[in-house]
N, CA and C of each residue as an Amber inpcrd file, in Angstrom:
protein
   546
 -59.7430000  89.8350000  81.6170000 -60.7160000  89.8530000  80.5400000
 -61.5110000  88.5500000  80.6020000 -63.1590000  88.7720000  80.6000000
 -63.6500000  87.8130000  80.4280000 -64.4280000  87.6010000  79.4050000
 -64.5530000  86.2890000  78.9180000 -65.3900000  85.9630000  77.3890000
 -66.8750000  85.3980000  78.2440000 -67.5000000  85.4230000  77.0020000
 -68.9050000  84.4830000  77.4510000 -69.4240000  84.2270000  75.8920000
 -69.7600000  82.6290000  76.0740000 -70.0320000  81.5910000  74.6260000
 -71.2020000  80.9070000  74.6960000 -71.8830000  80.7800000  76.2950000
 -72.6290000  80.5280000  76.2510000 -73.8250000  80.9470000  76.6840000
 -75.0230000  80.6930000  75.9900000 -76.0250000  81.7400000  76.8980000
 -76.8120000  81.6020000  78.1180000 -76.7400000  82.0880000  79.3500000
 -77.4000000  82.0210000  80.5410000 -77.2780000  83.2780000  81.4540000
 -77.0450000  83.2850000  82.3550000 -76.8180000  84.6710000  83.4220000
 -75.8050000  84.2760000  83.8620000 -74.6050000  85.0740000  84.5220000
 -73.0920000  84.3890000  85.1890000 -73.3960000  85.6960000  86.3440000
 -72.5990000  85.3990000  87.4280000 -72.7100000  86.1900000  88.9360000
 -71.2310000  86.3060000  88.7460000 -70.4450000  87.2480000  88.6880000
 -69.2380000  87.5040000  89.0120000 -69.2140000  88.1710000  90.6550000
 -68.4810000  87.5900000  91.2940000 -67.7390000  88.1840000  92.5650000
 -66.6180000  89.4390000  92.7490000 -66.7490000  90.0910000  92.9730000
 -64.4610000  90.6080000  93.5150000 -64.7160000  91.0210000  94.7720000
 -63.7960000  90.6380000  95.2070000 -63.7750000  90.6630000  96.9900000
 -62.3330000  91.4430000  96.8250000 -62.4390000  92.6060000  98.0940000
 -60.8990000  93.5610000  98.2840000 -61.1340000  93.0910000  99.7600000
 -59.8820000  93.4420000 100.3270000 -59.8170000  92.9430000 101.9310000
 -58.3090000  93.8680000 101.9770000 -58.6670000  93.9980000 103.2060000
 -56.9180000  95.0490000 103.2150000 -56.6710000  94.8760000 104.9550000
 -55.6310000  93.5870000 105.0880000 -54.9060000  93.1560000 105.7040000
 -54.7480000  94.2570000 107.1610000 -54.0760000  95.4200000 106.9750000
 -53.8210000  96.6340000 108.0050000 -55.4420000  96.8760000 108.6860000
 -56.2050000  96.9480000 108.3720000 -57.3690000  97.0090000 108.7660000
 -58.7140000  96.5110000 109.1460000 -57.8130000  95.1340000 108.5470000
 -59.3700000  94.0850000 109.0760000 -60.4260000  94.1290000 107.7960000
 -60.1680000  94.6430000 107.2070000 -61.5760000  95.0020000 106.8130000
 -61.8400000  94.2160000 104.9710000 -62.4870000  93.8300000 104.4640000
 -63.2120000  93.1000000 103.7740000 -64.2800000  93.5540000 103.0670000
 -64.6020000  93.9540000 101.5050000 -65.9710000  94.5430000 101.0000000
 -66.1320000  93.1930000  99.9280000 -67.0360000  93.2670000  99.3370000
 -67.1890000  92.1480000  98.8110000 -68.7120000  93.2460000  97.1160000
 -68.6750000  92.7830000  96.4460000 -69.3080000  93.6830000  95.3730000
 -70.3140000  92.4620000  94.3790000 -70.7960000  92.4920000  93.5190000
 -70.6830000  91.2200000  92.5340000 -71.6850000  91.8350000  91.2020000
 -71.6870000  91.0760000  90.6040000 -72.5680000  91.7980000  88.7410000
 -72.9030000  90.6000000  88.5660000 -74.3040000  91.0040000  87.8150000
 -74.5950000  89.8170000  87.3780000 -74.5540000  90.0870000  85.6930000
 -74.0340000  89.1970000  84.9720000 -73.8460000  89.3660000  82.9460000
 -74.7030000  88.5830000  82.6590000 -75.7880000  89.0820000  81.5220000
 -76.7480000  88.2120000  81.1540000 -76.0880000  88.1610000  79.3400000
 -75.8570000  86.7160000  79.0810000 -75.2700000  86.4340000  78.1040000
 -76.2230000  85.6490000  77.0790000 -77.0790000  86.9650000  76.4330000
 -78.4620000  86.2180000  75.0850000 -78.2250000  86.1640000  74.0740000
 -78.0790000  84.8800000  73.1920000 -77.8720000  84.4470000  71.9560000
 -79.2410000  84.6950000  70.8320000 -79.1550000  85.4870000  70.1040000
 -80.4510000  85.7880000  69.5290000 -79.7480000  85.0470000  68.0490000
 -81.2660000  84.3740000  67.3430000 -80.8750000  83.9830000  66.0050000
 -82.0660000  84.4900000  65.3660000 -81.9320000  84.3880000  63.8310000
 -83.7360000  84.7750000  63.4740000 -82.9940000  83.6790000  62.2460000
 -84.5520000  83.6820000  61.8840000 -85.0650000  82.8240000  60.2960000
 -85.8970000  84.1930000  60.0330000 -85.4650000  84.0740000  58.1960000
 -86.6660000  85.3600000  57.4260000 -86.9050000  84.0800000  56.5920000
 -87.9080000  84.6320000  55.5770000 -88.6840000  84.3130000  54.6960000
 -87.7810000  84.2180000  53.1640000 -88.5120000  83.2390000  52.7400000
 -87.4150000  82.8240000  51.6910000 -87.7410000  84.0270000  50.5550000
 -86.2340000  83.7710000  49.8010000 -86.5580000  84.6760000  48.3990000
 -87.6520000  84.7780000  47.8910000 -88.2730000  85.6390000  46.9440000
 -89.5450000  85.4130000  46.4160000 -89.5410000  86.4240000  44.6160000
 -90.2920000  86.1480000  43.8130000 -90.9680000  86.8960000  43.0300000
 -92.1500000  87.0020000  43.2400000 -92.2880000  88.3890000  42.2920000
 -93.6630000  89.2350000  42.4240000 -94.1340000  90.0420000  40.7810000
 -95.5410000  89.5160000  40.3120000 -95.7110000  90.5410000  39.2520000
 -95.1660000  91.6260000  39.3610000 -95.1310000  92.8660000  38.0580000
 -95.3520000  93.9110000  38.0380000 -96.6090000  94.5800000  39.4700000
 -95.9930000  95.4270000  40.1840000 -97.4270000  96.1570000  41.1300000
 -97.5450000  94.9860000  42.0470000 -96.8880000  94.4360000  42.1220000
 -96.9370000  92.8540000  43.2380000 -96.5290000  93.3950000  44.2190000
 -96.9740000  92.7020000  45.4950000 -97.1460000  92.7980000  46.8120000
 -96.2100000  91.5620000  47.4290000 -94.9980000  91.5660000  47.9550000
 -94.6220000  90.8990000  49.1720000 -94.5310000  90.9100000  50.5650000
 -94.7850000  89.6190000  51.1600000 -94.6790000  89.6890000  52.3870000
 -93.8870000  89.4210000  53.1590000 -92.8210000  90.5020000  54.0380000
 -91.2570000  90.1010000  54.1790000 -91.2590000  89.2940000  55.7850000
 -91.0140000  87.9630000  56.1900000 -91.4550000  87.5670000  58.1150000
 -89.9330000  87.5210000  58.2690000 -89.2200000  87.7740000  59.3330000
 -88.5300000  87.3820000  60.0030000 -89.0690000  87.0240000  61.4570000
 -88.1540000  86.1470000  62.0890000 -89.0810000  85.6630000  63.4330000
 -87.2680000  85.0880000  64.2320000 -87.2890000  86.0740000  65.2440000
 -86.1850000  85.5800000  66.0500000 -86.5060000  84.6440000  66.9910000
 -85.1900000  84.0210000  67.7430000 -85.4780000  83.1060000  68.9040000
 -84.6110000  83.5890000  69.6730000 -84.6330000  82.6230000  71.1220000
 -83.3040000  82.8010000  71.6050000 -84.1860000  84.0950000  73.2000000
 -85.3730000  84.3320000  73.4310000 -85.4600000  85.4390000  74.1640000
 -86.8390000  85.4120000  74.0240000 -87.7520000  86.5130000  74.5990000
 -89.0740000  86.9500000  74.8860000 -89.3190000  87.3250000  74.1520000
 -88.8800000  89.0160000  73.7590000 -89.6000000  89.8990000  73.0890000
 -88.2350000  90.3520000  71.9310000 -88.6320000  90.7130000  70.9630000
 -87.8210000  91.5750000  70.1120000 -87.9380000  92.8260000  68.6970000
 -87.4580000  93.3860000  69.1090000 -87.7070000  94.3480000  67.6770000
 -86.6960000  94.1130000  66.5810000 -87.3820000  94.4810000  65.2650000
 -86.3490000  94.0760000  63.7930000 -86.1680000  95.0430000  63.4600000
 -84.9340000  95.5580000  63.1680000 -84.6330000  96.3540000  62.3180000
 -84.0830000  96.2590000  60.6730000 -85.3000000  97.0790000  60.0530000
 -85.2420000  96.6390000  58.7570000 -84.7780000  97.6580000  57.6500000
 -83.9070000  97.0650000  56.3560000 -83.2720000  98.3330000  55.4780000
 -83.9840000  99.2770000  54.9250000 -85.3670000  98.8200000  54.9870000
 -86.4670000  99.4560000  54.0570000 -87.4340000 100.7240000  55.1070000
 -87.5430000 100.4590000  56.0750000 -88.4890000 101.2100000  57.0600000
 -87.9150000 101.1970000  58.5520000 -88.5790000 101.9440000  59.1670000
 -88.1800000 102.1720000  60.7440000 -89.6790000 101.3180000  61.0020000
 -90.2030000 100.6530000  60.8370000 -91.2150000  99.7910000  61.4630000
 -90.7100000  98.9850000  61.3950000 -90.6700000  98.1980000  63.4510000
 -89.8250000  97.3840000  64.3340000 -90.6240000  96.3440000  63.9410000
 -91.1340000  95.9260000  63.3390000 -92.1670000  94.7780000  63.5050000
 -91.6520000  93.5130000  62.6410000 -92.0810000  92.2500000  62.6730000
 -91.2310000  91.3690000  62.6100000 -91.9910000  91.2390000  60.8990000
 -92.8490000  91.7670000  60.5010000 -93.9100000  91.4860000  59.6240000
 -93.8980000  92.8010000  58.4330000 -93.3290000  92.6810000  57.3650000
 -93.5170000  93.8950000  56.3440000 -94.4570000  93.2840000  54.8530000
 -94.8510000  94.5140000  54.5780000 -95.3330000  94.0080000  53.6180000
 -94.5800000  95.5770000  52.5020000 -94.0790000  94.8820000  50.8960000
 -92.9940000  95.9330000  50.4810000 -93.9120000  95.7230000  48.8660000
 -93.9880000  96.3890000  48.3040000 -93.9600000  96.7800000  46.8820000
 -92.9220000  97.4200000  45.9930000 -92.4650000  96.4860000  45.5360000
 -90.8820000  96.5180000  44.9410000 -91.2080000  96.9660000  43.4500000
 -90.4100000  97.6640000  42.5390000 -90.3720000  97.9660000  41.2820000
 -89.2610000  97.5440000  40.7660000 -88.4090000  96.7190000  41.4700000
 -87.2770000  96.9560000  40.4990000 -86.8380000  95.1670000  41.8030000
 -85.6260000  94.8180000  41.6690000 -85.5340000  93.3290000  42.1860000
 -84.7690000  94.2150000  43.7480000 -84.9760000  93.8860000  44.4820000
 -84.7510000  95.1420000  45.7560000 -84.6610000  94.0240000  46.6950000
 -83.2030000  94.0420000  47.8630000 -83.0570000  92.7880000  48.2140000
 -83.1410000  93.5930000  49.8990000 -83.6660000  93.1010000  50.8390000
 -84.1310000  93.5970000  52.5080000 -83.1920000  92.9350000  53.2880000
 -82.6010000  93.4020000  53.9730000 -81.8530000  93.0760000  55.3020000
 -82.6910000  93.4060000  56.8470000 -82.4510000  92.4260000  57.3000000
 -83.3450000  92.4050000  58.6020000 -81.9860000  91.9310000  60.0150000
 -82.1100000  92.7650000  61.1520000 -81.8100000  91.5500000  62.1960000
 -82.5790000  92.3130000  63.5830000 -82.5730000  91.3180000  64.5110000
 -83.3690000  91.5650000  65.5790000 -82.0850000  92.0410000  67.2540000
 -83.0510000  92.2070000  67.4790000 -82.8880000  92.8840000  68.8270000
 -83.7290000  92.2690000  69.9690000 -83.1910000  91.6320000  71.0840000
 -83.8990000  91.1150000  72.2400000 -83.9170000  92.0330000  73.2520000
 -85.0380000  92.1510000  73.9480000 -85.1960000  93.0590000  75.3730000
 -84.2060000  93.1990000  75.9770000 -83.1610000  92.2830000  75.6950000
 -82.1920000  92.2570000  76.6870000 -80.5790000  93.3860000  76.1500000
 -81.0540000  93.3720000  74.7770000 -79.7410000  94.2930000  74.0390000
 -79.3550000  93.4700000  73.1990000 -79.6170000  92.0220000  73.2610000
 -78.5480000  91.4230000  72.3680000 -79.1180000  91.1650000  70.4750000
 -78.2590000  90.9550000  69.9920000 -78.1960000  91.4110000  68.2660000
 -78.1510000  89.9270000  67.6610000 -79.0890000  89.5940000  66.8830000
 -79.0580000  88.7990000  65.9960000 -78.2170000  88.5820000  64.5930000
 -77.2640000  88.1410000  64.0120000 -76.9010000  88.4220000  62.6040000
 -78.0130000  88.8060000  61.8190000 -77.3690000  89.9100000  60.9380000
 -77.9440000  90.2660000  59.7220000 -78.0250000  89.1540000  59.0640000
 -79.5020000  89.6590000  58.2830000 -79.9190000  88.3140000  57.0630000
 -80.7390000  89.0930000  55.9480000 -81.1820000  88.7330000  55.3530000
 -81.1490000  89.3960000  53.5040000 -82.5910000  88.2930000  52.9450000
 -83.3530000  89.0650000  52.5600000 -84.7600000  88.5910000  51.3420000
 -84.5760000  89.0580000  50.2920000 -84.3570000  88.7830000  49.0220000
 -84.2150000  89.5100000  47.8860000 -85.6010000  89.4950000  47.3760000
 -86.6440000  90.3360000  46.8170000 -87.6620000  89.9340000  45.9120000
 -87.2580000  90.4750000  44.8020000 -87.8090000  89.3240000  43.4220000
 -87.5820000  89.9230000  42.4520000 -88.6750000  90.2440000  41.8090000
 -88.6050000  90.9860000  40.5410000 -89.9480000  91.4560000  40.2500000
 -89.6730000  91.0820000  38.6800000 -91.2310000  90.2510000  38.1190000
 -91.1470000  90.1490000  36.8910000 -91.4100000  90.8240000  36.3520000
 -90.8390000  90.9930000  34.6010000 -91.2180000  92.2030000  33.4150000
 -92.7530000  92.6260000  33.3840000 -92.6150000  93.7660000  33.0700000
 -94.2230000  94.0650000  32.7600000 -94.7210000  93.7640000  31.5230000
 -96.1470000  93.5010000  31.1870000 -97.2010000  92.7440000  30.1230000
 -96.4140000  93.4170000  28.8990000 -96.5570000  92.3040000  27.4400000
 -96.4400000  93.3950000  26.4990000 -97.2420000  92.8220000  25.7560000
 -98.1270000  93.3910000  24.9790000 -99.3370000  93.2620000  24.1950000
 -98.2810000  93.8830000  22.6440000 -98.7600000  93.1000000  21.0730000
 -98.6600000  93.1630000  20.2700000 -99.9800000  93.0880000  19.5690000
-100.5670000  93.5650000  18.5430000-101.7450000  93.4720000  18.4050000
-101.3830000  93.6940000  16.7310000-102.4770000  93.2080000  15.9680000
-102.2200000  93.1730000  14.3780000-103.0590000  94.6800000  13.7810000
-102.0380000  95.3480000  12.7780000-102.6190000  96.8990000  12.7090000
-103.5890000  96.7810000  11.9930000-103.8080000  98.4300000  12.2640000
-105.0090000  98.8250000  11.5790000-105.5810000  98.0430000  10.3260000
-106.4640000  97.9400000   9.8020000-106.8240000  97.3080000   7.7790000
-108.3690000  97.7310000   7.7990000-108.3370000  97.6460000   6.7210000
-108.7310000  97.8190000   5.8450000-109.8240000  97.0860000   5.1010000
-110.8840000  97.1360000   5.5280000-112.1400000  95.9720000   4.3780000
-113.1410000  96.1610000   3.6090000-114.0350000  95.5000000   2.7700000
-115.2760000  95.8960000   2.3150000-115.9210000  95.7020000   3.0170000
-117.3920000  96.0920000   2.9620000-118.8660000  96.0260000   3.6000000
-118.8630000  94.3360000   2.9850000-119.0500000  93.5040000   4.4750000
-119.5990000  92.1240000   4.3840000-118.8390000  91.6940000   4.3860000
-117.0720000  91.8160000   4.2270000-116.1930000  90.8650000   4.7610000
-115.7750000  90.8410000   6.0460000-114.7280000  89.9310000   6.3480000
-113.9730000  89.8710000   7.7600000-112.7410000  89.8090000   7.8120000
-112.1100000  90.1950000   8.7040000-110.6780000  89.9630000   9.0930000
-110.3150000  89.2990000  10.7400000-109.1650000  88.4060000  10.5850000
-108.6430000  88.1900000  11.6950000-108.2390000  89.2560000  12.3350000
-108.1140000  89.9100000  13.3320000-107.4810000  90.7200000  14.2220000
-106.9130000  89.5730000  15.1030000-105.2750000  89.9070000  15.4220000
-104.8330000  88.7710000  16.4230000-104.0790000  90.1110000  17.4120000
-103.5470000  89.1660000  18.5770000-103.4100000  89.8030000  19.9540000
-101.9540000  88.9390000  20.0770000-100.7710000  89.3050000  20.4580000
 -99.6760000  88.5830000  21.0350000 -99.4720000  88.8050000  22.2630000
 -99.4380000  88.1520000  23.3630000 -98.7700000  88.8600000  24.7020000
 -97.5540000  87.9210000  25.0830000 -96.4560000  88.7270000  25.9390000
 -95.9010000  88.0520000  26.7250000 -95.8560000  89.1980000  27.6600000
 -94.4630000  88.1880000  28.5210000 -93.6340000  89.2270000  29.5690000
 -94.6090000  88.8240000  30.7250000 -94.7430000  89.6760000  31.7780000
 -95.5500000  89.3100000  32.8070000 -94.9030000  87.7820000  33.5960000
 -96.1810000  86.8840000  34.2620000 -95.4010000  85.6060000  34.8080000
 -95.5360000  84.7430000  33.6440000 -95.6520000  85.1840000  32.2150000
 -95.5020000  84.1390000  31.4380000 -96.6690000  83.5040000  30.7730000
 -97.8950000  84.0440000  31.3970000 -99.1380000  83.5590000  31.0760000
 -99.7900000  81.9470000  31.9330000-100.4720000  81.2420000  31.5100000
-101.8930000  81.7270000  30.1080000-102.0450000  83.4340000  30.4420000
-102.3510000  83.9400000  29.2090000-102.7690000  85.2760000  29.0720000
-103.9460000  85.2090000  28.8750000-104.7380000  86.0620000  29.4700000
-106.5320000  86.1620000  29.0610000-106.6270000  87.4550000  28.3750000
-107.0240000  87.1850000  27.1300000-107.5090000  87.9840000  26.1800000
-108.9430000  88.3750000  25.8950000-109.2270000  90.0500000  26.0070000
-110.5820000  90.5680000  26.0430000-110.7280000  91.6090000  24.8710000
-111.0370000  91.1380000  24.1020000-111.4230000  91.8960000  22.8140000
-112.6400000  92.8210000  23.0510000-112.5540000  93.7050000  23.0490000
-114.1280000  95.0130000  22.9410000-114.2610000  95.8100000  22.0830000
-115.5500000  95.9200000  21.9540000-116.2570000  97.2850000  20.9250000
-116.3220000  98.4580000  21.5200000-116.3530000  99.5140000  20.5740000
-116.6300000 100.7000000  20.7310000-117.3320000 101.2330000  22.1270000
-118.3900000 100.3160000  22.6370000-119.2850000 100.3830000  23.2800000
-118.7010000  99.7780000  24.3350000-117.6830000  99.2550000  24.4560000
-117.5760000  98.1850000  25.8700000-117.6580000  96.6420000  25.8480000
-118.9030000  96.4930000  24.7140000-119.1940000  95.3190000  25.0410000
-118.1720000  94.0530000  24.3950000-117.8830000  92.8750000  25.2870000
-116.8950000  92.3610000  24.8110000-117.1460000  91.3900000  23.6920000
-116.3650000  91.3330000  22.7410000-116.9890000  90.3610000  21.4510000
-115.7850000  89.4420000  21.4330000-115.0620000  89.2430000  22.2280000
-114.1410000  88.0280000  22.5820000-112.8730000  87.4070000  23.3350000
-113.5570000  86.6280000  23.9220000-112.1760000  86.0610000  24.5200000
-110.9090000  85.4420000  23.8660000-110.8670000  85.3830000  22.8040000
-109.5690000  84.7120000  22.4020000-108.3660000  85.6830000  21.8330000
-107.3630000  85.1250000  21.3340000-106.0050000  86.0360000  20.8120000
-106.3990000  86.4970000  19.2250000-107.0560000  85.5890000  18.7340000
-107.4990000  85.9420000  17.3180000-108.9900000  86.2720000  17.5470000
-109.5640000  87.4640000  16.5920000-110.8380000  87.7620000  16.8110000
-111.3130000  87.9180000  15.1260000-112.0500000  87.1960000  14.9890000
-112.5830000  87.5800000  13.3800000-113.8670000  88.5420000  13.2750000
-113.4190000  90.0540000  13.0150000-114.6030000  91.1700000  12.6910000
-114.5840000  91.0630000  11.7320000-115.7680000  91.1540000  11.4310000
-116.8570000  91.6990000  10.0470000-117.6880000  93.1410000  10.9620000
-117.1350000  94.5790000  11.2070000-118.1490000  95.1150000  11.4260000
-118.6450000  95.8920000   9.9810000-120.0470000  96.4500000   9.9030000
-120.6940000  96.9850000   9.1840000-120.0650000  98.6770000   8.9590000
-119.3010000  98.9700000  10.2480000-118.7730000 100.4980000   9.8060000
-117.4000000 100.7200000  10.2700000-116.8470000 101.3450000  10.0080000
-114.9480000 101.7710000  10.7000000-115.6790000 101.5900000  12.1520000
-114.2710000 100.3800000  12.6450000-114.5900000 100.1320000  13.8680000
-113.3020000  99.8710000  14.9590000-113.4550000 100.3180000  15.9870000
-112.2350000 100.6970000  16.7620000-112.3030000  99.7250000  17.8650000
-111.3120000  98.1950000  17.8320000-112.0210000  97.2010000  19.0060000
-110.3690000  97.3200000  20.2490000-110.4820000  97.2430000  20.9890000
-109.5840000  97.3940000  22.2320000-109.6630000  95.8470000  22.7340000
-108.2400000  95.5370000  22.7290000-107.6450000  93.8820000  23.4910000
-106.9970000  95.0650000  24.9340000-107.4420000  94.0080000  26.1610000
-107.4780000  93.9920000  27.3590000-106.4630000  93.0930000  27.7700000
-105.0120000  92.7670000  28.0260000-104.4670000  91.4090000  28.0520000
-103.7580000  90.9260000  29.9250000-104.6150000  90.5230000  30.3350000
-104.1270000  90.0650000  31.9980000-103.5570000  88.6920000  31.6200000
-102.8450000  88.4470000  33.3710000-101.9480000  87.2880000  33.3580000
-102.2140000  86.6010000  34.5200000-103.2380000  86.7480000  34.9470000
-103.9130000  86.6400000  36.5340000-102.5260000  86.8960000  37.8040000
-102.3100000  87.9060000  37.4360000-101.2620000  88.4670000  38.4080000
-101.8770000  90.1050000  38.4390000-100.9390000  90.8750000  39.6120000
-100.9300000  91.8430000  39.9920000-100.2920000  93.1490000  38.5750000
 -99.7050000  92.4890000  37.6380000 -99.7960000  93.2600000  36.3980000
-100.7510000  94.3510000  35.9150000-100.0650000  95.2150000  35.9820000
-101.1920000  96.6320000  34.8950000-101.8490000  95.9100000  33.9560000
């Protein structure tokens, strides 16, 4: 039995010879002994609807394909849209056969937006009310707040909006987190 620890090519010999006959054959193999390693890409988070980009990159050899938990695409390069915290195992493969250890990317994915908004009320002709906007969740903010009219048009950027309209009026908050969030 033979081991091999280190990586290069080894030439083994066996020579038979059989005494009664003179005679002598001689055979030999050559063992190619490839140490493959990889590096992936560090842990990561991702908004809601967020996009990661998963690299692993082996050494140790020429060429190699990855095999990954998520897809049959060999490629050293994924890109994954996760919903939930979803952790990838990767290892490679060299031209030559030889196997890299398994290795692991977890992405996690942050909560989705939650908008609170102050209800419906109630006013006379010529007064005003605060309407306010709460958000969290998401990466936490700053949150950008878009207050609109009926029509579209926006009547404010902030969390508090003070209407005075002239008739029952129906205004829509818009709340992003400059992320990939709904």
């Amino acid at each position: 039995e033979l081991t091999f620890s280190t990586p290069g090519t080894d030439m083994l010999y066996l020579t038979e010879s059989n005494d009664t006959c003179a005679m002598v054959a001689v055979d030999s193999m050559q063992i190619l002994y490839g140490e493959v390693d990889i590096e992936v890409s560090n842990d990561t988070t991702v908004c809601e609807n967020g996009e990661a980009i998963l690299t692993a990159i082996a050494s140790g050899g020429a060429s190699y394909s990855y095999t990954w938990s998520h897809t049959a695409d060999d490629g050293g390069v994924q890109s994954v849209l996760p919903t939930t915290e979803t952790t990838y195992t990767v290892f490679a493969e060299s031209a030559d056969g030889c196997f890299s250890p398994l290795d692991s990317i977890t992405v996690s994915v942050l909560p989705p937006l939650n908008l609170v908004t102050s209800p419906s009320q109630t006013i006379c002709p010529g007064e005003s009310i605060n309407i306010v906007a709460t958000g969290s969740g998401g990466n936490g903010g700053p949150y950008n707040y878009v207050w609109t009219d009926p029509n579209g048009n926006v009547v404010s950027n902030q969390a508090v909006y003070e209407a005075s309209p002239l008739v029952t009026t129906v205004y829509t908050m818009t709340l992003t987190d400059n992320c990939e969030t709904t």
